[in-house]
Amino acid sequence: MSVEAIILIVGDEELLVDRAVGDIVAAVRGEDPEAEVTDLGPGGLEPGRLAEMTSPSLFGGGKVLVLRSAQDLGKDLTAEVLNYARTPAEDVVLVAVHHGGAKGKALVDGLTKLKARKISCPKISKMGERVDFVRAEIRKAGGKVSPDGARALLDAVGNDLRELAAACSQLVADTGGKVDDAAVAQYYRGRAEVSGFTVADKAIEGRLADALEQLRWALATGVAPVLIVSALAQGVRGLAKVGGAPRGARGAALAKDLGMPPWKIERVQKQLRAWSADGVARALAAVAEADAQVKGGAADPAYALEKTIADIVAARG
């Protein structure tokens, strides 16, 4: 990795920002193991201090100066940084971290005009981007993951990139590198999200034994029956929504109309191949009855859920 004298990191995805800073520091210390690193948080830069910190050291050696929250520097300090960037000191790497947006944009524009190296770390907010992130993390750790496995991990762990990165690394270590939805269910079966939706998917796909096994795991690890019914309801309603969509509707327009991400629509479309309109209606009735039972209408919610799953499987085809 080449290291320029002035580097601008723009974005508010903290994990990616920290990794970018870490890569820069590692590259500098690869050439100079004794390089000094100064990481200034918000409010850490005062007028005149930049010149002091970038001046040559009596003992020589390189420096890395990281300015966090650079969008908060203000007019005078921004001018000071831009003035320094026109004639940067030797053996000093200045890294300005800006969250993005309109605030402090003069610094971004100024450093861009000065041809500073720019690293973008935007927020990863779309499902497809998060799936890509999970798959890249697992590849980097030496493993492989199916798209369904990546989505199951997102359902189980959530959207925090630090937690996802840690989970990816741990799963590769635990599984020997092959990560699929079964592996995610095995290692994260205690999570309500993955348990409930895994039960629903197995039932909708007609896999009765697998669905009942997942149900027992979910209940044994403390997942509330009402959450499982909610997952079943979402799954069956998804069949109804996609099945009732106008013929010819597809892509982003269909996703917007149904309020579902494209990857989920594709998954439901595959599931629908084994369902009739009458079967979906019967499954919806079964879920509605289960909802009433787990909210006080049944003496044994577990049995009620088992019957509901059997009814859903029977309605398929």
mmCIF file of C-alpha atoms in Angstrom:
data_model
loop_
_atom_site.group_PDB
_atom_site.id
_atom_site.type_symbol
_atom_site.label_atom_id
_atom_site.label_comp_id
_atom_site.label_asym_id
_atom_site.label_seq_id
_atom_site.Cartn_x
_atom_site.Cartn_y
_atom_site.Cartn_z
ATOM 1 C CA MET A 1 0.000 0.000 0.000
ATOM 2 C CA SER A 2 1.452 3.356 -1.024
ATOM 3 C CA VAL A 3 1.147 6.131 1.537
ATOM 4 C CA GLU A 4 0.656 9.688 0.359
ATOM 5 C CA ALA A 5 1.459 12.703 2.524
ATOM 6 C CA ILE A 6 -2.182 13.799 2.735
ATOM 7 C CA ILE A 7 -5.049 11.308 2.981
ATOM 8 C CA LEU A 8 -8.745 12.127 3.292
ATOM 9 C CA ILE A 9 -11.120 9.502 4.707
ATOM 10 C CA VAL A 10 -14.793 10.346 4.128
ATOM 11 C CA GLY A 11 -17.675 8.387 5.641
ATOM 12 C CA ASP A 12 -19.325 7.411 8.911
ATOM 13 C CA GLU A 13 -19.007 3.616 8.831
ATOM 14 C CA GLU A 14 -16.794 3.351 11.901
ATOM 15 C CA LEU A 15 -15.403 -0.116 11.260
ATOM 16 C CA LEU A 16 -14.318 0.778 7.725
ATOM 17 C CA VAL A 17 -12.831 4.069 8.911
ATOM 18 C CA ASP A 18 -10.844 2.350 11.654
ATOM 19 C CA ARG A 19 -9.622 -0.267 9.208
ATOM 20 C CA ALA A 20 -8.520 2.408 6.740
ATOM 21 C CA VAL A 21 -6.601 4.252 9.456
ATOM 22 C CA GLY A 22 -5.100 0.963 10.639
ATOM 23 C CA ASP A 23 -3.966 0.076 7.109
ATOM 24 C CA ILE A 24 -2.287 3.468 6.725
ATOM 25 C CA VAL A 25 -0.471 3.143 10.043
ATOM 26 C CA ALA A 26 0.607 -0.412 9.204
ATOM 27 C CA ALA A 27 1.950 0.701 5.821
ATOM 28 C CA VAL A 28 3.953 3.544 7.398
ATOM 29 C CA ARG A 29 5.332 1.311 10.126
ATOM 30 C CA GLY A 30 6.181 -1.307 7.515
ATOM 31 C CA GLU A 31 8.782 1.183 6.284
ATOM 32 C CA ASP A 32 9.528 2.774 9.648
ATOM 33 C CA PRO A 33 8.658 0.569 12.670
ATOM 34 C CA GLU A 34 9.363 3.446 15.052
ATOM 35 C CA ALA A 35 6.999 5.904 13.337
ATOM 36 C CA GLU A 36 5.097 8.041 15.843
ATOM 37 C CA VAL A 37 1.292 7.967 15.643
ATOM 38 C CA THR A 38 -0.866 10.774 17.041
ATOM 39 C CA ASP A 39 -4.624 10.229 16.943
ATOM 40 C CA LEU A 40 -6.563 13.384 17.778
ATOM 41 C CA GLY A 41 -10.221 13.128 18.724
ATOM 42 C CA PRO A 42 -12.818 15.891 18.373
ATOM 43 C CA GLY A 43 -11.483 19.151 19.764
ATOM 44 C CA GLY A 44 -7.920 17.800 19.916
ATOM 45 C CA LEU A 45 -6.513 20.318 17.457
ATOM 46 C CA GLU A 46 -5.859 23.863 18.631
ATOM 47 C CA PRO A 47 -4.615 26.858 16.599
ATOM 48 C CA GLY A 48 -0.887 26.542 15.936
ATOM 49 C CA ARG A 49 -0.638 22.943 17.156
ATOM 50 C CA LEU A 50 -0.565 21.463 13.644
ATOM 51 C CA ALA A 51 2.727 23.199 12.872
ATOM 52 C CA GLU A 52 4.132 21.951 16.165
ATOM 53 C CA MET A 53 3.117 18.323 15.580
ATOM 54 C CA THR A 54 4.362 18.223 11.987
ATOM 55 C CA SER A 55 7.750 19.788 12.703
ATOM 56 C CA PRO A 56 10.820 17.521 12.405
ATOM 57 C CA SER A 57 11.680 15.491 15.488
ATOM 58 C CA LEU A 58 15.073 15.817 17.151
ATOM 59 C CA PHE A 59 15.375 12.034 16.931
ATOM 60 C CA GLY A 60 14.160 11.762 13.330
ATOM 61 C CA GLY A 61 11.634 9.175 12.189
ATOM 62 C CA GLY A 62 8.253 9.352 10.540
ATOM 63 C CA LYS A 63 4.917 10.501 11.897
ATOM 64 C CA VAL A 64 1.261 9.757 11.285
ATOM 65 C CA LEU A 65 -1.181 12.427 12.397
ATOM 66 C CA VAL A 66 -4.862 11.410 12.409
ATOM 67 C CA LEU A 67 -7.447 14.202 12.688
ATOM 68 C CA ARG A 68 -10.792 12.686 13.721
ATOM 69 C CA SER A 69 -14.137 14.453 13.166
ATOM 70 C CA ALA A 70 -12.480 16.876 10.770
ATOM 71 C CA GLN A 71 -15.913 18.278 9.842
ATOM 72 C CA ASP A 72 -15.909 20.009 13.258
ATOM 73 C CA LEU A 73 -12.621 21.876 12.828
ATOM 74 C CA GLY A 74 -14.191 25.255 12.071
ATOM 75 C CA LYS A 75 -13.132 27.903 9.578
ATOM 76 C CA ASP A 76 -9.752 28.893 11.046
ATOM 77 C CA LEU A 77 -8.484 25.374 11.710
ATOM 78 C CA THR A 78 -9.712 24.232 8.294
ATOM 79 C CA ALA A 79 -7.683 27.022 6.704
ATOM 80 C CA GLU A 80 -4.662 25.959 8.762
ATOM 81 C CA VAL A 81 -4.954 22.328 7.613
ATOM 82 C CA LEU A 82 -5.386 23.350 3.959
ATOM 83 C CA ASN A 83 -2.409 25.697 4.163
ATOM 84 C CA TYR A 84 -0.282 22.866 5.587
ATOM 85 C CA ALA A 85 -1.518 20.451 2.888
ATOM 86 C CA ARG A 86 -0.140 22.733 0.147
ATOM 87 C CA THR A 87 3.421 22.105 1.365
ATOM 88 C CA PRO A 88 3.336 19.039 3.667
ATOM 89 C CA ALA A 89 6.333 18.133 5.772
ATOM 90 C CA GLU A 90 8.584 15.240 4.838
ATOM 91 C CA ASP A 91 8.121 11.952 6.694
ATOM 92 C CA VAL A 92 4.686 13.033 7.943
ATOM 93 C CA VAL A 93 1.389 11.474 6.859
ATOM 94 C CA LEU A 94 -1.676 13.567 7.664
ATOM 95 C CA VAL A 95 -4.977 11.674 7.762
ATOM 96 C CA ALA A 96 -8.168 13.762 7.948
ATOM 97 C CA VAL A 97 -11.302 11.794 8.867
ATOM 98 C CA HIS A 98 -14.535 13.504 7.789
ATOM 99 C CA HIS A 99 -17.985 12.021 8.455
ATOM 100 C CA GLY A 100 -19.351 13.243 5.136
ATOM 101 C CA GLY A 101 -22.263 15.584 4.543
ATOM 102 C CA ALA A 102 -22.401 19.338 4.177
ATOM 103 C CA LYS A 103 -20.764 20.265 7.481
ATOM 104 C CA GLY A 104 -17.097 21.072 7.026
ATOM 105 C CA LYS A 105 -17.346 20.503 3.273
ATOM 106 C CA ALA A 106 -14.742 23.212 2.640
ATOM 107 C CA LEU A 107 -12.084 20.889 4.024
ATOM 108 C CA VAL A 108 -13.150 18.021 1.751
ATOM 109 C CA ASP A 109 -13.285 20.288 -1.302
ATOM 110 C CA GLY A 110 -9.955 21.895 -0.475
ATOM 111 C CA LEU A 111 -8.090 18.635 0.077
ATOM 112 C CA THR A 112 -9.674 17.163 -3.040
ATOM 113 C CA LYS A 113 -8.415 20.105 -5.128
ATOM 114 C CA LEU A 114 -4.966 19.538 -3.652
ATOM 115 C CA LYS A 115 -5.201 15.964 -4.946
ATOM 116 C CA ALA A 116 -5.168 14.321 -1.530
ATOM 117 C CA ARG A 117 -5.755 10.604 -1.670
ATOM 118 C CA LYS A 118 -9.428 9.947 -0.853
ATOM 119 C CA ILE A 119 -10.807 6.823 0.835
ATOM 120 C CA SER A 120 -14.599 6.447 0.980
ATOM 121 C CA CYS A 121 -16.192 4.648 3.941
ATOM 122 C CA PRO A 122 -19.930 5.235 3.466
ATOM 123 C CA LYS A 123 -22.554 3.700 5.721
ATOM 124 C CA ILE A 124 -23.510 0.200 4.613
ATOM 125 C CA SER A 125 -27.281 0.396 4.790
ATOM 126 C CA LYS A 126 -28.741 -1.685 1.942
ATOM 127 C CA MET A 127 -29.355 -5.392 2.396
ATOM 128 C CA GLY A 128 -27.395 -6.258 -0.744
ATOM 129 C CA GLU A 129 -24.396 -4.277 0.505
ATOM 130 C CA ARG A 130 -24.496 -6.015 3.874
ATOM 131 C CA VAL A 131 -24.691 -9.421 2.187
ATOM 132 C CA ASP A 132 -21.657 -8.463 0.077
ATOM 133 C CA PHE A 133 -19.832 -7.350 3.228
ATOM 134 C CA VAL A 134 -20.511 -10.672 4.990
ATOM 135 C CA ARG A 135 -19.390 -12.694 1.978
ATOM 136 C CA ALA A 136 -16.210 -10.605 1.632
ATOM 137 C CA GLU A 137 -15.410 -10.988 5.343
ATOM 138 C CA ILE A 138 -15.794 -14.757 5.181
ATOM 139 C CA ARG A 139 -13.654 -14.964 2.031
ATOM 140 C CA LYS A 140 -10.994 -12.860 3.750
ATOM 141 C CA ALA A 141 -11.029 -15.301 6.685
ATOM 142 C CA GLY A 142 -10.490 -18.196 4.276
ATOM 143 C CA GLY A 143 -14.048 -19.517 4.008
ATOM 144 C CA LYS A 144 -17.009 -19.604 1.666
ATOM 145 C CA VAL A 145 -20.635 -18.720 2.327
ATOM 146 C CA SER A 146 -23.830 -19.168 0.356
ATOM 147 C CA PRO A 147 -26.096 -16.146 -0.213
ATOM 148 C CA ASP A 148 -28.708 -17.766 2.062
ATOM 149 C CA GLY A 149 -26.045 -18.286 4.720
ATOM 150 C CA ALA A 150 -25.026 -14.621 4.532
ATOM 151 C CA ARG A 151 -28.641 -13.477 4.904
ATOM 152 C CA ALA A 152 -29.230 -15.902 7.772
ATOM 153 C CA LEU A 153 -26.197 -14.467 9.557
ATOM 154 C CA LEU A 154 -27.556 -10.946 9.097
ATOM 155 C CA ASP A 155 -30.907 -12.060 10.530
ATOM 156 C CA ALA A 156 -29.112 -13.630 13.496
ATOM 157 C CA VAL A 157 -26.494 -11.017 14.335
ATOM 158 C CA GLY A 158 -28.011 -7.760 13.110
ATOM 159 C CA ASN A 159 -26.500 -4.898 11.127
ATOM 160 C CA ASP A 160 -23.587 -3.805 13.322
ATOM 161 C CA LEU A 161 -20.491 -4.315 11.168
ATOM 162 C CA ARG A 162 -18.172 -5.001 14.100
ATOM 163 C CA GLU A 163 -20.401 -7.800 15.363
ATOM 164 C CA LEU A 164 -20.807 -9.163 11.855
ATOM 165 C CA ALA A 165 -17.059 -9.156 11.219
ATOM 166 C CA ALA A 166 -16.427 -10.980 14.501
ATOM 167 C CA ALA A 167 -19.174 -13.506 13.720
ATOM 168 C CA CYS A 168 -17.753 -14.166 10.248
ATOM 169 C CA SER A 169 -14.294 -14.839 11.624
ATOM 170 C CA GLN A 170 -15.644 -17.099 14.364
ATOM 171 C CA LEU A 171 -17.889 -19.066 11.996
ATOM 172 C CA VAL A 172 -15.004 -19.787 9.623
ATOM 173 C CA ALA A 173 -12.937 -21.013 12.568
ATOM 174 C CA ASP A 174 -15.800 -23.154 13.918
ATOM 175 C CA THR A 175 -16.924 -24.680 10.622
ATOM 176 C CA GLY A 176 -13.625 -25.139 8.848
ATOM 177 C CA GLY A 177 -14.594 -22.562 6.255
ATOM 178 C CA LYS A 178 -17.923 -23.776 4.879
ATOM 179 C CA VAL A 179 -20.667 -21.449 6.128
ATOM 180 C CA ASP A 180 -24.291 -22.026 5.124
ATOM 181 C CA ASP A 181 -27.692 -21.392 6.679
ATOM 182 C CA ALA A 182 -27.463 -24.697 8.597
ATOM 183 C CA ALA A 183 -24.163 -23.639 10.170
ATOM 184 C CA VAL A 184 -25.585 -20.239 11.109
ATOM 185 C CA ALA A 185 -28.624 -21.910 12.673
ATOM 186 C CA GLN A 186 -26.357 -24.267 14.618
ATOM 187 C CA TYR A 187 -24.145 -21.570 16.109
ATOM 188 C CA TYR A 188 -26.793 -18.864 16.522
ATOM 189 C CA ARG A 189 -29.837 -20.953 17.307
ATOM 190 C CA GLY A 190 -30.421 -18.986 20.506
ATOM 191 C CA ARG A 191 -31.268 -15.836 18.579
ATOM 192 C CA ALA A 192 -34.996 -15.247 18.228
ATOM 193 C CA GLU A 193 -34.650 -13.819 14.723
ATOM 194 C CA VAL A 194 -32.833 -16.739 13.145
ATOM 195 C CA SER A 195 -34.868 -19.328 15.053
ATOM 196 C CA GLY A 196 -38.281 -17.952 14.136
ATOM 197 C CA PHE A 197 -37.534 -17.264 10.495
ATOM 198 C CA THR A 198 -35.738 -20.569 10.033
ATOM 199 C CA VAL A 199 -38.849 -22.362 11.337
ATOM 200 C CA ALA A 200 -41.000 -20.383 8.908
ATOM 201 C CA ASP A 201 -38.766 -21.052 5.904
ATOM 202 C CA LYS A 202 -38.631 -24.792 6.573
ATOM 203 C CA ALA A 203 -42.422 -24.977 6.956
ATOM 204 C CA ILE A 204 -43.118 -22.979 3.793
ATOM 205 C CA GLU A 205 -40.686 -25.165 1.859
ATOM 206 C CA GLY A 206 -42.555 -28.277 3.037
ATOM 207 C CA ARG A 207 -39.727 -29.615 5.226
ATOM 208 C CA LEU A 208 -41.836 -30.753 8.157
ATOM 209 C CA ALA A 209 -39.183 -32.652 10.128
ATOM 210 C CA ASP A 210 -36.651 -29.821 9.799
ATOM 211 C CA ALA A 211 -39.257 -27.223 10.760
ATOM 212 C CA LEU A 212 -40.283 -29.151 13.877
ATOM 213 C CA GLU A 213 -36.632 -29.634 14.863
ATOM 214 C CA GLN A 214 -35.966 -25.889 14.507
ATOM 215 C CA LEU A 215 -39.131 -25.174 16.495
ATOM 216 C CA ARG A 216 -37.988 -27.337 19.404
ATOM 217 C CA TRP A 217 -34.559 -25.669 19.394
ATOM 218 C CA ALA A 218 -36.163 -22.240 19.409
ATOM 219 C CA LEU A 219 -38.497 -23.054 22.289
ATOM 220 C CA ALA A 220 -35.715 -24.774 24.247
ATOM 221 C CA THR A 221 -33.528 -21.670 24.020
ATOM 222 C CA GLY A 222 -36.276 -19.382 25.286
ATOM 223 C CA VAL A 223 -37.745 -17.911 22.108
ATOM 224 C CA ALA A 224 -41.292 -16.763 22.879
ATOM 225 C CA PRO A 225 -44.028 -18.622 20.932
ATOM 226 C CA VAL A 226 -45.503 -15.283 19.852
ATOM 227 C CA LEU A 227 -42.248 -14.461 18.024
ATOM 228 C CA ILE A 228 -42.384 -17.749 16.156
ATOM 229 C CA VAL A 229 -45.986 -17.119 15.141
ATOM 230 C CA SER A 230 -44.943 -13.658 13.958
ATOM 231 C CA ALA A 231 -42.221 -15.202 11.766
ATOM 232 C CA LEU A 232 -44.691 -17.752 10.368
ATOM 233 C CA ALA A 233 -47.160 -14.966 9.645
ATOM 234 C CA GLN A 234 -44.549 -12.885 7.832
ATOM 235 C CA GLY A 235 -43.524 -15.869 5.757
ATOM 236 C CA VAL A 236 -47.046 -16.787 4.675
ATOM 237 C CA ARG A 237 -48.035 -13.146 4.112
ATOM 238 C CA GLY A 238 -44.965 -12.857 1.896
ATOM 239 C CA LEU A 239 -46.359 -15.665 -0.266
ATOM 240 C CA ALA A 240 -49.678 -13.842 -0.516
ATOM 241 C CA LYS A 241 -48.095 -10.468 -1.347
ATOM 242 C CA VAL A 242 -45.751 -11.762 -4.031
ATOM 243 C CA GLY A 243 -48.358 -14.162 -5.427
ATOM 244 C CA GLY A 244 -50.870 -11.329 -5.733
ATOM 245 C CA ALA A 245 -48.499 -8.893 -7.448
ATOM 246 C CA PRO A 246 -49.433 -7.767 -10.986
ATOM 247 C CA ARG A 247 -48.026 -9.924 -13.752
ATOM 248 C CA GLY A 248 -45.004 -8.336 -15.375
ATOM 249 C CA ALA A 249 -44.057 -6.286 -12.311
ATOM 250 C CA ARG A 250 -40.449 -6.818 -11.365
ATOM 251 C CA GLY A 251 -37.233 -5.351 -10.052
ATOM 252 C CA ALA A 252 -37.092 -2.157 -8.029
ATOM 253 C CA ALA A 253 -40.694 -1.198 -8.863
ATOM 254 C CA LEU A 254 -42.002 -4.488 -7.469
ATOM 255 C CA ALA A 255 -39.818 -4.188 -4.366
ATOM 256 C CA LYS A 256 -41.146 -0.678 -3.736
ATOM 257 C CA ASP A 257 -44.790 -1.720 -4.214
ATOM 258 C CA LEU A 258 -44.497 -4.725 -1.893
ATOM 259 C CA GLY A 259 -42.207 -3.120 0.682
ATOM 260 C CA MET A 260 -39.806 -6.062 0.433
ATOM 261 C CA PRO A 261 -36.114 -6.175 -0.572
ATOM 262 C CA PRO A 262 -35.434 -7.701 -4.033
ATOM 263 C CA TRP A 263 -33.509 -10.685 -2.631
ATOM 264 C CA LYS A 264 -36.470 -11.626 -0.444
ATOM 265 C CA ILE A 265 -38.891 -11.345 -3.357
ATOM 266 C CA GLU A 266 -36.692 -13.724 -5.361
ATOM 267 C CA ARG A 267 -36.671 -16.189 -2.486
ATOM 268 C CA VAL A 268 -40.450 -16.046 -2.068
ATOM 269 C CA GLN A 269 -40.958 -16.467 -5.822
ATOM 270 C CA LYS A 270 -39.022 -19.731 -5.646
ATOM 271 C CA GLN A 271 -41.098 -20.869 -2.669
ATOM 272 C CA LEU A 272 -44.332 -19.968 -4.491
ATOM 273 C CA ARG A 273 -43.719 -22.538 -7.229
ATOM 274 C CA ALA A 274 -45.071 -25.232 -4.901
ATOM 275 C CA TRP A 275 -48.059 -23.210 -3.668
ATOM 276 C CA SER A 276 -51.565 -22.606 -4.979
ATOM 277 C CA ALA A 277 -53.734 -19.600 -4.105
ATOM 278 C CA ASP A 278 -56.047 -21.903 -2.108
ATOM 279 C CA GLY A 279 -53.080 -23.335 -0.215
ATOM 280 C CA VAL A 280 -51.835 -19.884 0.745
ATOM 281 C CA ALA A 281 -55.323 -19.004 2.003
ATOM 282 C CA ARG A 282 -55.400 -22.144 4.177
ATOM 283 C CA ALA A 283 -51.954 -21.379 5.550
ATOM 284 C CA LEU A 284 -53.028 -17.826 6.432
ATOM 285 C CA ALA A 285 -56.029 -19.236 8.314
ATOM 286 C CA ALA A 286 -53.766 -21.642 10.211
ATOM 287 C CA VAL A 287 -51.432 -18.818 11.244
ATOM 288 C CA ALA A 288 -54.362 -16.638 12.379
ATOM 289 C CA GLU A 289 -55.619 -19.490 14.560
ATOM 290 C CA ALA A 290 -52.120 -20.030 15.996
ATOM 291 C CA ASP A 291 -51.855 -16.343 16.860
ATOM 292 C CA ALA A 292 -55.010 -16.564 18.969
ATOM 293 C CA GLN A 293 -53.858 -19.781 20.627
ATOM 294 C CA VAL A 294 -50.401 -18.608 21.726
ATOM 295 C CA LYS A 295 -51.934 -15.427 23.156
ATOM 296 C CA GLY A 296 -53.997 -17.339 25.671
ATOM 297 C CA GLY A 297 -56.327 -19.553 23.702
ATOM 298 C CA ALA A 298 -54.306 -22.755 24.025
ATOM 299 C CA ALA A 299 -53.237 -24.692 27.095
ATOM 300 C CA ASP A 300 -50.059 -25.859 25.325
ATOM 301 C CA PRO A 301 -48.561 -23.246 22.935
ATOM 302 C CA ALA A 302 -45.835 -25.667 21.829
ATOM 303 C CA TYR A 303 -48.394 -28.194 20.631
ATOM 304 C CA ALA A 304 -50.367 -25.427 18.935
ATOM 305 C CA LEU A 305 -47.240 -24.356 17.036
ATOM 306 C CA GLU A 306 -46.466 -27.921 16.000
ATOM 307 C CA LYS A 307 -50.009 -28.318 14.641
ATOM 308 C CA THR A 308 -49.773 -25.007 12.807
ATOM 309 C CA ILE A 309 -46.525 -26.030 11.129
ATOM 310 C CA ALA A 310 -48.072 -29.340 10.082
ATOM 311 C CA ASP A 311 -51.085 -27.476 8.691
ATOM 312 C CA ILE A 312 -48.850 -25.113 6.703
ATOM 313 C CA VAL A 313 -46.909 -28.005 5.225
ATOM 314 C CA ALA A 314 -50.170 -29.807 4.376
ATOM 315 C CA ALA A 315 -51.522 -26.689 2.642
ATOM 316 C CA ARG A 316 -48.522 -26.594 0.317
ATOM 317 C CA GLY A 317 -48.868 -28.129 -3.115
#
